Coordinates of C-alpha atoms in Angstrom, one line a residue:
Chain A
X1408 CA -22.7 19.4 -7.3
X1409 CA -21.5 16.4 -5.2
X1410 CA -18.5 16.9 -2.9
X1411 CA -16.8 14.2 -5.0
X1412 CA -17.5 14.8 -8.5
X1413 CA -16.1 18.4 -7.3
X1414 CA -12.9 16.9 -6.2
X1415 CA -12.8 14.9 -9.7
X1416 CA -12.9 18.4 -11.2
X1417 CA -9.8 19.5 -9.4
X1418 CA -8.0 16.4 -10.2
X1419 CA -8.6 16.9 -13.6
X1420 CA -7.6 20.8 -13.0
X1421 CA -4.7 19.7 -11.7
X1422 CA -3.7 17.3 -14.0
X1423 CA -3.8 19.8 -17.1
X1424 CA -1.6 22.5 -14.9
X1425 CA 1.0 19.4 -14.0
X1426 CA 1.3 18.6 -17.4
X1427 CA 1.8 22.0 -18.7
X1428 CA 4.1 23.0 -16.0
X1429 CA 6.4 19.8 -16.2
X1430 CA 6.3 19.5 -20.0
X1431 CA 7.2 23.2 -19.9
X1432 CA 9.5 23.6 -17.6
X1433 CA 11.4 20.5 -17.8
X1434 CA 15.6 20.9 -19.4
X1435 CA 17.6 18.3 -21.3
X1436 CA 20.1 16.9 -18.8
X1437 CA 21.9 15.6 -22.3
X1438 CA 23.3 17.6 -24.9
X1439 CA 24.0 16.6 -28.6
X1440 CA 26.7 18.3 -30.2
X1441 CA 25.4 18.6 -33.8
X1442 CA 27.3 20.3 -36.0
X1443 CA 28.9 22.8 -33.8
X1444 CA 30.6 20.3 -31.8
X1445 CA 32.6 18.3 -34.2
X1446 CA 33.6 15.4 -33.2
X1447 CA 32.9 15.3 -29.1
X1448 CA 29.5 13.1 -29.7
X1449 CA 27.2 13.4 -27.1
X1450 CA 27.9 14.4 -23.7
X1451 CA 26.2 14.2 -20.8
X1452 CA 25.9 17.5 -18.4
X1453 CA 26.0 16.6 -14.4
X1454 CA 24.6 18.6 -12.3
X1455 CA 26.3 20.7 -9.8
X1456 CA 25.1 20.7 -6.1
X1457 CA 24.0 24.4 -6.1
X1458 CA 21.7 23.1 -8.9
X1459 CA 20.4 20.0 -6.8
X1460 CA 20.1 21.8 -3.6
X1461 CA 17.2 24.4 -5.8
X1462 CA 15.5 21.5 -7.8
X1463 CA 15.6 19.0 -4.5
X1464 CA 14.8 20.7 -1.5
X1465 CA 12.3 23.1 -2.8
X1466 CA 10.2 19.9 -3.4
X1467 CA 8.8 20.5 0.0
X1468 CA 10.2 23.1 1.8
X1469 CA 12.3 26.7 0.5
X1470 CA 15.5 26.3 -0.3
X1471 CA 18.3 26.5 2.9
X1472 CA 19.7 29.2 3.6
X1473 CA 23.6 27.7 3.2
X1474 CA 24.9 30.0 6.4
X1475 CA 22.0 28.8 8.2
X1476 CA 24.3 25.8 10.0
X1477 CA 27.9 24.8 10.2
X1478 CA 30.0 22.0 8.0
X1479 CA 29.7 19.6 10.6
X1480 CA 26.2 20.2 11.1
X1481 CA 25.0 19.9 7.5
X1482 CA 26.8 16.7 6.9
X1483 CA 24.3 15.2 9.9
X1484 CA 21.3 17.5 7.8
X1485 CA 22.5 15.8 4.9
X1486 CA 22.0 12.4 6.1
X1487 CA 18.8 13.0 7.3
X1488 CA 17.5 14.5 4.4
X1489 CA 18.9 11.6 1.9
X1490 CA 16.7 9.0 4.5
X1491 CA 13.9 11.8 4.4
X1492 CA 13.5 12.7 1.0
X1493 CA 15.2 9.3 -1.0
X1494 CA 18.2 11.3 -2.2
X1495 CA 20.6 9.2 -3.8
X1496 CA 24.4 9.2 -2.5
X1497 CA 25.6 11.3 -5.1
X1498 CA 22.9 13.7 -4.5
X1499 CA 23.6 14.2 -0.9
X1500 CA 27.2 14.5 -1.5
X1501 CA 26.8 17.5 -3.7
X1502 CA 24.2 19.3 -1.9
X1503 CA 26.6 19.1 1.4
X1504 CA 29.0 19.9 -0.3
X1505 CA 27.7 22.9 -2.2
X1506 CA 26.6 24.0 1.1
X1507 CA 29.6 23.4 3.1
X1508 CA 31.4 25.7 0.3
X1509 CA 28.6 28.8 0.0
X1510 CA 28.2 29.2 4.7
Chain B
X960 CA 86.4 43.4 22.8
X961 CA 83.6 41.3 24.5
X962 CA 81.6 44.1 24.8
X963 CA 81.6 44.8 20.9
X964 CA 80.9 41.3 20.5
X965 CA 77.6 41.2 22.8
X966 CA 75.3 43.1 21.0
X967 CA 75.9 40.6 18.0
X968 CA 75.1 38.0 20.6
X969 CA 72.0 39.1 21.6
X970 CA 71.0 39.8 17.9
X971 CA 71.7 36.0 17.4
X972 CA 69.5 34.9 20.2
X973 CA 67.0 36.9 19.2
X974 CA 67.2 35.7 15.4
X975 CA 67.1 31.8 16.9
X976 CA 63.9 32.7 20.0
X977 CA 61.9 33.8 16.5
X978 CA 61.8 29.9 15.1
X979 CA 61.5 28.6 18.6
X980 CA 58.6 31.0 19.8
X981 CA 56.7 31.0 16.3
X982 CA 56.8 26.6 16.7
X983 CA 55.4 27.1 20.0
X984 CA 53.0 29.2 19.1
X985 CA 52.5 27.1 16.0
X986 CA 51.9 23.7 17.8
X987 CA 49.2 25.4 20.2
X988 CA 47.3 26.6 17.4
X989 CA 47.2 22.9 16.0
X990 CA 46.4 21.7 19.5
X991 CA 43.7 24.3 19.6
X992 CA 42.6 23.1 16.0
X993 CA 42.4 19.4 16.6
X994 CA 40.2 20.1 19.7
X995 CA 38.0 21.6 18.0
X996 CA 38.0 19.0 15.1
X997 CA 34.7 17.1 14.7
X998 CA 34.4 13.1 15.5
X999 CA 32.2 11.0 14.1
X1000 CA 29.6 11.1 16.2
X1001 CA 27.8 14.6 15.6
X1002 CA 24.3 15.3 17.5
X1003 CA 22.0 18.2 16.1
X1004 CA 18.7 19.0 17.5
X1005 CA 16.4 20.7 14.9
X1006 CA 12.8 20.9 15.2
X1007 CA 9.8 23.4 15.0
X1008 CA 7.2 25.2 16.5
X1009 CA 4.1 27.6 16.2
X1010 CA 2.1 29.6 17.9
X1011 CA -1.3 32.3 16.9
X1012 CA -4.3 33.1 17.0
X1013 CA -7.8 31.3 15.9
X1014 CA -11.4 32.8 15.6
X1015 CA -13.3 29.1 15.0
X1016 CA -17.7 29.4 14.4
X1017 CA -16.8 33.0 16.2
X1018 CA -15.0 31.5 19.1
X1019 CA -11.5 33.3 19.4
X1020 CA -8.3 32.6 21.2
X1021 CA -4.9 32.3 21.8
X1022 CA -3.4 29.1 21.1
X1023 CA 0.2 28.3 22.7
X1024 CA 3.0 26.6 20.3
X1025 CA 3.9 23.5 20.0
X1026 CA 7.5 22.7 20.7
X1027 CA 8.6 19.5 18.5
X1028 CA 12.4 19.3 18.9
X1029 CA 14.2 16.1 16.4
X1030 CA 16.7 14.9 17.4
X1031 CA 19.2 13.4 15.1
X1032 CA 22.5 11.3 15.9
X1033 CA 25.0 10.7 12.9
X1034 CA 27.8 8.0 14.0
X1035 CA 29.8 7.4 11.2
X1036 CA 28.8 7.4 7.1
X1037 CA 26.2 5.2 7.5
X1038 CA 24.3 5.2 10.6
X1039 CA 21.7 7.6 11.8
X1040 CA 19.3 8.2 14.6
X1041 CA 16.4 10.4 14.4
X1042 CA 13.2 11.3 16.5
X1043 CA 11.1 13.7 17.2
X1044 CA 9.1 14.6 20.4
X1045 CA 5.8 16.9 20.3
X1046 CA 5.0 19.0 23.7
X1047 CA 2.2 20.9 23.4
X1048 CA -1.0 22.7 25.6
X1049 CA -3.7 20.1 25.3
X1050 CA -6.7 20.3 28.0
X1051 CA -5.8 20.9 31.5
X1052 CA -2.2 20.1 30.9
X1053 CA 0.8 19.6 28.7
X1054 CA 1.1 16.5 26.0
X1055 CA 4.1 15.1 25.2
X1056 CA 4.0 12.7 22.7
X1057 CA 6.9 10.8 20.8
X1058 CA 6.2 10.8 17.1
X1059 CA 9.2 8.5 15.7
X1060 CA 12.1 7.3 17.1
X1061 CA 14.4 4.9 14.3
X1062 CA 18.2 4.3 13.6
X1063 CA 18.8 4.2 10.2
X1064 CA 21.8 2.0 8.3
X1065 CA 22.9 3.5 5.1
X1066 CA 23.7 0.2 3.1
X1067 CA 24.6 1.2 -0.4
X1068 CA 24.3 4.4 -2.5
X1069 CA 20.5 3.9 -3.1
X1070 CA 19.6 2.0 0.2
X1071 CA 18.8 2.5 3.7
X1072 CA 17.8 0.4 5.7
X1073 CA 15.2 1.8 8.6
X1074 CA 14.8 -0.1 11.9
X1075 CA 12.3 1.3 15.0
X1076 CA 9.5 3.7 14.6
X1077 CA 9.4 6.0 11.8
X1078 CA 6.3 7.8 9.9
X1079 CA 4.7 5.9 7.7
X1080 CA 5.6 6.6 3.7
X1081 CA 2.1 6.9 2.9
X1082 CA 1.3 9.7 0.8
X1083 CA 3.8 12.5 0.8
X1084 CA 1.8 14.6 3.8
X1085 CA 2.6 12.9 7.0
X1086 CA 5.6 11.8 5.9
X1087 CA 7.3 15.0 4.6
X1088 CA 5.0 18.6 4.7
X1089 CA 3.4 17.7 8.1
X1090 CA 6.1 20.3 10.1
X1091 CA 4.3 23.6 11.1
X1092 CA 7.0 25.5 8.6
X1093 CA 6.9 23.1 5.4
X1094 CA 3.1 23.2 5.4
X1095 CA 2.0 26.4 3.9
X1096 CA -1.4 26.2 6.0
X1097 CA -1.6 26.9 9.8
X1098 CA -3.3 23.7 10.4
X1099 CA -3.2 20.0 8.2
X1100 CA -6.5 19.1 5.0
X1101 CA -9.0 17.2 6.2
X1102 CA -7.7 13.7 7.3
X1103 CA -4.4 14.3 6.8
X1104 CA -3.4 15.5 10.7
X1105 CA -3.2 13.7 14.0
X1106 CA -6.8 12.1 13.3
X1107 CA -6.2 10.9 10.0
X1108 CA -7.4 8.5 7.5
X1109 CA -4.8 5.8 6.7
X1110 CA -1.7 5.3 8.8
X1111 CA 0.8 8.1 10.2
X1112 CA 3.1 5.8 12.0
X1113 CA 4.6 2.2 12.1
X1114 CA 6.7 -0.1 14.6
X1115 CA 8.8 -2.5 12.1
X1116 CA 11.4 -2.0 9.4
X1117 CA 12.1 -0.6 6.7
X1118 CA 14.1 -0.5 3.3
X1119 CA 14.1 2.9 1.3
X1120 CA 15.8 5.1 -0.8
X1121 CA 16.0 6.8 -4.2
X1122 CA 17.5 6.1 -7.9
X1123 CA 18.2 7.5 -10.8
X1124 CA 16.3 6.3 -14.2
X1125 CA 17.6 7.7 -16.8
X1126 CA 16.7 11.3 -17.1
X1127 CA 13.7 10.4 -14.5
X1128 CA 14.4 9.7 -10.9
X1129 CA 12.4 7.4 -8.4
X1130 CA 11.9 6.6 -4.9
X1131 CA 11.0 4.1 -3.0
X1132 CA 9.7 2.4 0.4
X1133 CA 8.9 -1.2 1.5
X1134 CA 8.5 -2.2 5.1
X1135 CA 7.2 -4.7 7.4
X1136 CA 5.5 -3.4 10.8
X1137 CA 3.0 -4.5 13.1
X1138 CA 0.6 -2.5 11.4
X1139 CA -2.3 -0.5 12.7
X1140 CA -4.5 -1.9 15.7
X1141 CA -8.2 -2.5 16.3
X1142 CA -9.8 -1.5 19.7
X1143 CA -13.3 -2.6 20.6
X1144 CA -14.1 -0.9 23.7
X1145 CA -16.9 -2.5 25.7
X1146 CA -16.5 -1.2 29.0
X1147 CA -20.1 -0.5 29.8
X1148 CA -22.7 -3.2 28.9
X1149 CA -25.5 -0.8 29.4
X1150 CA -23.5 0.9 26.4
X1151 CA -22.6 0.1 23.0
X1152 CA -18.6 -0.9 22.4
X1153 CA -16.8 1.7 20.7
X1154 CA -14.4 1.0 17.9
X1155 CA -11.2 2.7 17.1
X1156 CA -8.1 1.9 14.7
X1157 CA -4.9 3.7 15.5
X1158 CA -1.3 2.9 14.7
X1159 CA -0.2 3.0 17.9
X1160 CA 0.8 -1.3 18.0
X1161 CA 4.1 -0.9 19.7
X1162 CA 3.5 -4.1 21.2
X1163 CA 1.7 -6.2 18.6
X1164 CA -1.8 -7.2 19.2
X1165 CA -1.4 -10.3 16.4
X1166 CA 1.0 -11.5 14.7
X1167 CA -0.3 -10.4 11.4
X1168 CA 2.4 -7.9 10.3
X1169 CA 1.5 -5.2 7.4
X1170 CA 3.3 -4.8 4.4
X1171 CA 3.3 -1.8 3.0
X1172 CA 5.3 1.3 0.8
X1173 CA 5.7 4.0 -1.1
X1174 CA 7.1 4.4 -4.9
X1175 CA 7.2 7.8 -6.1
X1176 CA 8.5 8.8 -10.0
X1177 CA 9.8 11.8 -11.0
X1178 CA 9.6 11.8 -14.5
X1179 CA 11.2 15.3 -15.3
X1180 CA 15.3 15.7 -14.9
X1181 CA 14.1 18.8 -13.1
X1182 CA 12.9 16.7 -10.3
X1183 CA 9.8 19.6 -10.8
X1184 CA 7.0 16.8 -11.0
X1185 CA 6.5 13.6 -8.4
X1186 CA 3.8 11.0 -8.7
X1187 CA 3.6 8.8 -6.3
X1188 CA 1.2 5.4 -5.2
X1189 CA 1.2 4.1 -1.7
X1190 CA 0.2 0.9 0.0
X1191 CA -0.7 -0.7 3.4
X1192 CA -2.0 -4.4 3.6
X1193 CA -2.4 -6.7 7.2
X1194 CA -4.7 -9.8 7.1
X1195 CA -5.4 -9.0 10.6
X1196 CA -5.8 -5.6 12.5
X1197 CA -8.1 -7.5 16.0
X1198 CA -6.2 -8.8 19.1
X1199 CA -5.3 -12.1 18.8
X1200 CA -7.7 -15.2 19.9
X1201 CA -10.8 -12.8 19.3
X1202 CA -13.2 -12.6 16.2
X1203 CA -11.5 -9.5 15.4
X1204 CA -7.9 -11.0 14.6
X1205 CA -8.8 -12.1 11.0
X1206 CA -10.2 -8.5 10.1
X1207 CA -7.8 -7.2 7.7
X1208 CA -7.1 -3.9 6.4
X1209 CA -6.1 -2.4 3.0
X1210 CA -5.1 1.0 2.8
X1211 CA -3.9 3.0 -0.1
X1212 CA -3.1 6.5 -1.3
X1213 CA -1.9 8.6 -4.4
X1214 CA -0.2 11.9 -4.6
X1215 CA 0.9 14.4 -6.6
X1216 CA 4.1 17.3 -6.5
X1217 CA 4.4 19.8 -9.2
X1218 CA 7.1 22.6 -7.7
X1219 CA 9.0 24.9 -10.1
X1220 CA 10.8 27.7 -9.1
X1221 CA 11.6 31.1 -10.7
X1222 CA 8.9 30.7 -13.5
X1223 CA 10.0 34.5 -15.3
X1224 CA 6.5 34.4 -17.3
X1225 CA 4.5 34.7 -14.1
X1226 CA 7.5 36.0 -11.8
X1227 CA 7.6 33.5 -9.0
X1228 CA 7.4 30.0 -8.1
X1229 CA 4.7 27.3 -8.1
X1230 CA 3.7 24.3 -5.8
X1231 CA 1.1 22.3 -6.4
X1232 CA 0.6 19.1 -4.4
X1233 CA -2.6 16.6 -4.2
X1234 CA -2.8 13.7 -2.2
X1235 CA -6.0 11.0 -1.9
X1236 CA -6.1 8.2 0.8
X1237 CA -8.4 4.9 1.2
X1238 CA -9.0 3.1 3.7
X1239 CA -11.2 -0.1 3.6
X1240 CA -11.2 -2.6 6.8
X1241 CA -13.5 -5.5 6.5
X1242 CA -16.7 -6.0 7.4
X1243 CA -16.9 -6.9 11.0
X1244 CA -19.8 -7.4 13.3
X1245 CA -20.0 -6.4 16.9
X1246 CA -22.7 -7.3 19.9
X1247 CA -25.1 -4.1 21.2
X1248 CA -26.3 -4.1 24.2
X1249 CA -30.0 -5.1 22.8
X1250 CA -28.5 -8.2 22.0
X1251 CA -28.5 -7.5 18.2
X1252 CA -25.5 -7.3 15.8
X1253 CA -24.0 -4.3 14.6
X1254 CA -22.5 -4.3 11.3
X1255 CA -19.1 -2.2 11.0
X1256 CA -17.7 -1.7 7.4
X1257 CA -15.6 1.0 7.3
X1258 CA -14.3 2.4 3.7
X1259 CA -13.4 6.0 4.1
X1260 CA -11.2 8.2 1.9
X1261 CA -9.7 11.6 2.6
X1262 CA -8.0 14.1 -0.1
X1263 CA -6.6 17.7 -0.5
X1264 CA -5.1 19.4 -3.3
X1265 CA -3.5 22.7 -2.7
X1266 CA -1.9 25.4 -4.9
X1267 CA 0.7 27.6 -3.8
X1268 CA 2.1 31.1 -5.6
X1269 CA 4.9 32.9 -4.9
X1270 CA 6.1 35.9 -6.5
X1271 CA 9.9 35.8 -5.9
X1272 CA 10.9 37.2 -9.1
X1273 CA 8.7 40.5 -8.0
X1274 CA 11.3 43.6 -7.7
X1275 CA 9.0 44.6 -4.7
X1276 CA 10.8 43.2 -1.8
X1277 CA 7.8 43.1 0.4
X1278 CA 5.7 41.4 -2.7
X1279 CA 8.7 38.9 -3.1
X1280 CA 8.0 37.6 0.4
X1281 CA 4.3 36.6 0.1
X1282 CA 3.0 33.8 -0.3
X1283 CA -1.0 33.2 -1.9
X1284 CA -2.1 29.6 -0.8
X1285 CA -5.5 27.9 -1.8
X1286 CA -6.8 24.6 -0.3
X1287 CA -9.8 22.1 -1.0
X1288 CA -9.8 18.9 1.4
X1289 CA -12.5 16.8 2.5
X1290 CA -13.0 13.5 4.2
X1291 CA -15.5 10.9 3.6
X1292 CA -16.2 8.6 5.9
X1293 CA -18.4 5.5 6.1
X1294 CA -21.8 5.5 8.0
X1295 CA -21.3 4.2 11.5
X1296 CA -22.9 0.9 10.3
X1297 CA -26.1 -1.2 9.4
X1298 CA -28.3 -3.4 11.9
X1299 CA -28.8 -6.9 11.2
X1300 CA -32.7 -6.2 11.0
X1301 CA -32.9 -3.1 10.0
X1302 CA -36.8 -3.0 9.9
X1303 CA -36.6 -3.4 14.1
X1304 CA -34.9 0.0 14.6
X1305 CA -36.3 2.9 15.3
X1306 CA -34.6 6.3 17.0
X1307 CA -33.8 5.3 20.3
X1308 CA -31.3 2.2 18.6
X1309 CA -30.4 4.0 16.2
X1310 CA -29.2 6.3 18.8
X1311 CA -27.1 3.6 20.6
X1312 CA -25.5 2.3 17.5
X1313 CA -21.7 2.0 18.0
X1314 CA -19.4 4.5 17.3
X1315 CA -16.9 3.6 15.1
X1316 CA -13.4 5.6 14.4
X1317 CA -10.7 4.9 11.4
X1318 CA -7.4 6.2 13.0
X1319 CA -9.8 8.5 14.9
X1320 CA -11.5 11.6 13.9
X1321 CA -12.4 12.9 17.2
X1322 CA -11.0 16.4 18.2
X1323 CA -13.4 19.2 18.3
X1324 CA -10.9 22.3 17.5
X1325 CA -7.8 22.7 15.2
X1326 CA -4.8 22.0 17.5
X1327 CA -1.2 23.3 15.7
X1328 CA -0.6 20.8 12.8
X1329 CA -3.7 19.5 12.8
X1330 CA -7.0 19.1 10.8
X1331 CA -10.1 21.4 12.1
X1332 CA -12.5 18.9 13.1
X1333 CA -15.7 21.1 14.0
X1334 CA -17.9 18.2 12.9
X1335 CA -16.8 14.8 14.2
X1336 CA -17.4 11.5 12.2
X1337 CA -18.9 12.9 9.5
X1338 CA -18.0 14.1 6.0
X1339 CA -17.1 17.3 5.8
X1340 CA -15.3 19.4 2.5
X1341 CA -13.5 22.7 3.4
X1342 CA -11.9 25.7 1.8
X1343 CA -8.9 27.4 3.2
X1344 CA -7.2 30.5 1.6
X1345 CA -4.0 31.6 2.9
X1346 CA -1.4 34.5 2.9
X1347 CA 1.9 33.6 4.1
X1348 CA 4.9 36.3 4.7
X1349 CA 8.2 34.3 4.7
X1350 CA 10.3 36.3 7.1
X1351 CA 13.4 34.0 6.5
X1352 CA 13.7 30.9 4.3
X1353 CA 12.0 29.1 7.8
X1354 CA 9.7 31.3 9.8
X1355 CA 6.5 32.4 8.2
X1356 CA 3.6 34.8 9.7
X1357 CA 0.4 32.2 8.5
X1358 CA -3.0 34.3 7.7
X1359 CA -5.9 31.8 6.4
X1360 CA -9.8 31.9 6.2
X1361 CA -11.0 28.3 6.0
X1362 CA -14.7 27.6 5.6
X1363 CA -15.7 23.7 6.2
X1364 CA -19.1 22.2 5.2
X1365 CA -20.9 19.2 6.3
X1366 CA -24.7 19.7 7.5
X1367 CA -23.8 23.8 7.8
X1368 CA -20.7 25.6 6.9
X1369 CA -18.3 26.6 10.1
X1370 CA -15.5 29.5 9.2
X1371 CA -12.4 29.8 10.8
X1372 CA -9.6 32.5 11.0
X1373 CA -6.2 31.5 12.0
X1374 CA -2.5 33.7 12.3
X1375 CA 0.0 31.5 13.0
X1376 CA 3.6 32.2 13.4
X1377 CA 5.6 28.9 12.2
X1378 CA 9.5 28.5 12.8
X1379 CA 12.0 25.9 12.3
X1380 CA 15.2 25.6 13.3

């Protein structure tokens, strides 16, 4: 088989194990209450920065270990990582902060 | 009646020294605090390195780490400095090598702006799994490393960052730089010129500048899935006032992140990533020694996808540590070029044709971090399977088997021991 149309294979391999994975693994952010909330409407849930620092930096590397590095010293990771890896403000605030709390 | 009176004295002194010492005491601890308070400016040196062993076509040996200390500066909120240096063994002596050096500007909540030289958003590879303890393989897929194809670094600026869309999530990357460079080497007339692109334009050869970027989507709230499409474009890549300035250059890539943690069904975690890069230069022509034209037209590609299991969830603590890694890369690169009469060559000029090099493909043995090149400039596919044993969250022991094809199939062995810090 050519070297290509084997890489095309694997593409399509990996396409089919994305979209089951994602599709599978992927939670509702927002929550509607339905009946067993009355009145309250919808709400959205915001994420916590334990939860951002397991969905964000496992994207390429393992998660920090939070005793790994001081306050002061995550708030310069922090920085880097938001340039690095396009985290939004928020995002970085919440990580830091999560980690600042759990060293 | 004094004397009855004095030890009520001295049990009033005492009562008042108490307040008096304890402030004392108090204000040194707050002196003693505030010293050690932070300022704004913090400095943090981070970095990583590797070291192991490699059996390559049954040739073994010792390989000495690289040391690649980053340095970053944080003044402030907004601004940031960051490089990174790479000393390592290379031939008789020891390399060092500067791979980015940039001050960042934090303008808003979803924009920084990037100013110097950084490593160049194209793809996810380079850019963020390059470090010997992010990349799950002891060396980088074929045409991803040092000698890759499309660009690893740029001199210009930059604006990037990341946004929320709703329940999805993107980021982004759009710069101007000096783009990459085209060397025509013709030192020898009794020898054909040599041809090379690199990135290395830190003082521009044109003034063509490349435009270029990175937009990645992550369609899941999870953050679990990232797609993303890359672009490089200069109208000119050849030194200025030669035949080579108006050779431009269109490079582009796609990749793909699938990570999900803790998955109970299958007890562990999965990363999946896949990246493809094009590179297609215009046809140029250069001069051989026979007097004849040479034809250059480079359009090369490189890809890898790579799957990655862990079994975290395993109640076996050793188990819980290792890591199963499977890779596929391969490289295709253009013939070296055509003759203008095609029907005059025969071996000996065929022989002498020129060589020609996208961002160079050149080294003969893996270095740390880099691709195993045991066939240079010409396509090769290869398989690597890895174990990894994560002794903390950032130092890994690295066993792979790697067997890479072109005209016959070279094996190679590697233990590596990675660490960040």
């Amino acid at each position: 088989m050519k070297k290509s149309n084997i890489f095309k294979l694997i593409l399509i391999l990996v396409a089919v194990i994305t979209t089951f994975i994602a599709f599978g693994c992927s939670t509702s952010k927002e929550a509607t209450s339905g009946d067993d909330l009355g009145d309250l409407g919808s709400f959205e849930i915001e994420k916590s920065g334990a939860v951002l620092w397991g969905e964000n930096c496992t994207r390429c590397h393992n998660a920090p270990d939070p005793t790994a590095f001081s306050d002061t010293q995550w708030e310069t990771i922090g920085a880097h990582m938001r340039v690095r890896a396009g985290l939004t403000a928020e995002e970085t605030e919440k990580i830091v902060k999560f980690l600042q709390q759990s060293n | 009646m004094m004397e009855k009176k004095l030890p009520l004295l001295v049990f009033i002194l005492l009562l008042s020294a108490g307040p008096l010492l304890a402030q004392t005491y108090n204000e040194e601890a707050k002196e003693d605090l505030e010293s050690l308070k932070p300022g704004t400016t913090n400095f943090l040196m981070r970095g990583y390195s590797h070291a192991g062993f490699e059996i390559i076509d049954g040739n073994s040996s010792f390989v000495s780490g690289t040391f690649a200390p980053i340095f970053l500066w944080k003044q402030g909120d907004r601004i940031l400095f960051e490089s990174e240096m790479e000393i390592e063994f290379e031939g008789d002596g020891v390399q060092f090598a500067l791979e980015y050096a940039n001050i960042s500007y934090i303008l808003n909540d979803y924009l920084v702006f990037r100013f110097g030289n950084f490593l160049t958003p194209f793809g996810a590879f380079n850019d963020r799994l390059h470090p010997a303890w992010i990349n799950k393989m002891p060396n980088a897929p074929l045409g991803m490393g040092h000698d890759p194809v499309g660009p690893t670094s740029e001199f210009g600026a930059e604006l990037r960052g990341g946004a929320p869309l709703g329940d999805a999530k993107i980021n982004y990357s759009l710069y101007v730089s000096n783009g990459p460079i085209l060397d025509v080497h013709n030192e020898d007339p009794e020898e054909p010129p040599t041809t090379s692109i690199s990135g290395l334009n830190f003082n521009d050869n044109n003034n063509k500048k490349a435009i270029g970027g990175r937009f990645g989507f992550l369609p899941f709230n999870n953050s679990a899935l990232e797609v993303g499409v890359s672009g490089q474009y200069t109208s000119g890549v050849g030194d200025r006032d030669t035949e080579f300035e108006d050779v431009a250059a269109l490079n582009y890539a796609f990749d793909l992140s699938v990570v999900k943690n803790s998955i109970s069904a299958i007890k562990g975690n999965i990363d999946l990533k896949a990246q493809w890069n094009f590179v297609d230069i215009d046809e140029f022509h250069i001069e051989l020694p026979d007097g004849d034209e040479q034809t250059i037209n480079q359009e090369n590609d490189a890809y890898y996808v790579q799957l990655a299991y862990r079994p975290a969830l395993s109640r076996n603590n050793f188990l819980s540590k290792l890591e199963f890694v499977g890779r596929y890369s391969g490289i295709n690169l253009a013939e070296a070029g055509e003759h203008e009469e095609d029907e005059d060559i025969d071996d000996h000029s065929k022989s002498s044709f020129a060589k020609a090099k996208l961002f160079g493909v050149s080294s003969l043995l893996a270095s740390p971090g880099e691709e195993e090149e045991v066939h240079a400039e010409s396509d090769r596919t290869q398989w690597a399977f890895g174990i990894n044993y994560w002794i903390t969250w950032r130092s890994a022991l690295k066993f792979s088997y790697q067997v890479t094809d072109n005209e016959e199939s070279v094996s190679g062995f590697f233990i590596h021991y990675a660490l960040g810090f």
